[in-house]
Amino acid sequence: MRHYRWHAVERRGRLRLAAEPKPRLKEAQRRLLRHVPTPVPVHDAAHGCIPGRSVRTAAALHAGRAVVLGMDLEEFLAPVPAPRVRGLLRGTAGLTEPVAQLVTALVTTTAPAPVWRALPVPTGADARERHRRLGTRLARPHLPQGAPTSPALANLVCFRLDRRLAGLAATAGARYTGYVDDLTFSGDRRIRGDRFAALVTEVAAEEGFRVNPAKTRVAGAGSRQRVLGAVVNARPTLPRPERDALRALLHNCARHGWAGQTRGHDPATFREHVLGRVAWAASLDPVLGERLQTLAARIDWS
């Protein structure tokens, strides 16, 4: 019996395998989430999927810095095997061995071989190698993408990774934040060179993760510095093209009616789509968000 429904999801040009737990298992995982990992504190540098922290809290720490360095982990959940979860539950959460084994079995899984074989193999040598590595990780018990418990447990597993990377950043006078698979550093020219990125890659490898070198990016103050989709040269906000496009959309909806502005979006969900974009902008930049909300209030949605 399979306790998950498996879905292929394309994100940022890469194919991922999401595991949706079936209702009874999902409810058990939600209860476990409330009582096991949530009470355990995470590292101060971690901001992803943590109550009270967000993209804004992560991005704000890097605003107005001379250099911003962004790096991506190849995966965030699949590299976390069941033995590491069980060790975390015993050592950090304080569960007994039998209970830790049972909880680990409830929050980890393996991808069925037929499901994995049905996925298309990407072209290109590097992409095929990443595909092979992911298949190896998914074939062993791991934290599934889609389980409500996975992000919280992964954040706890990454406590030592975050601590080491924060310490490495401090030696270079830099700041560090982690948001799921995004690693961000900001400081001066000491983090611009290849040496610092190589040290980050080495630390990640020692902690069981792999950095995707193709996603490493460095931006100085004279160029657009982006962190988690926000521009942070002065303060966290939307990139100018997105700000202008959203303002124009709100203006046109108010002046000409929203029905003529859907442009391929489902009319039944267009209102939620527009207001969701406004809410996202407001979560990054409250000043911009207030202006956009004023524009949105002029739209007649009837």
GROMACS .gro file of C-alpha atoms in nm, residues 5 52 100 127:
model
    4
    5ARG     CA    1   0.048   1.028  -0.404
   52GLY     CA    2   0.765   3.452   1.276
  100ALA     CA    3   1.213   0.770   1.760
  127ALA     CA    4   2.149   1.743  -1.579
   0.00000   0.00000   0.00000
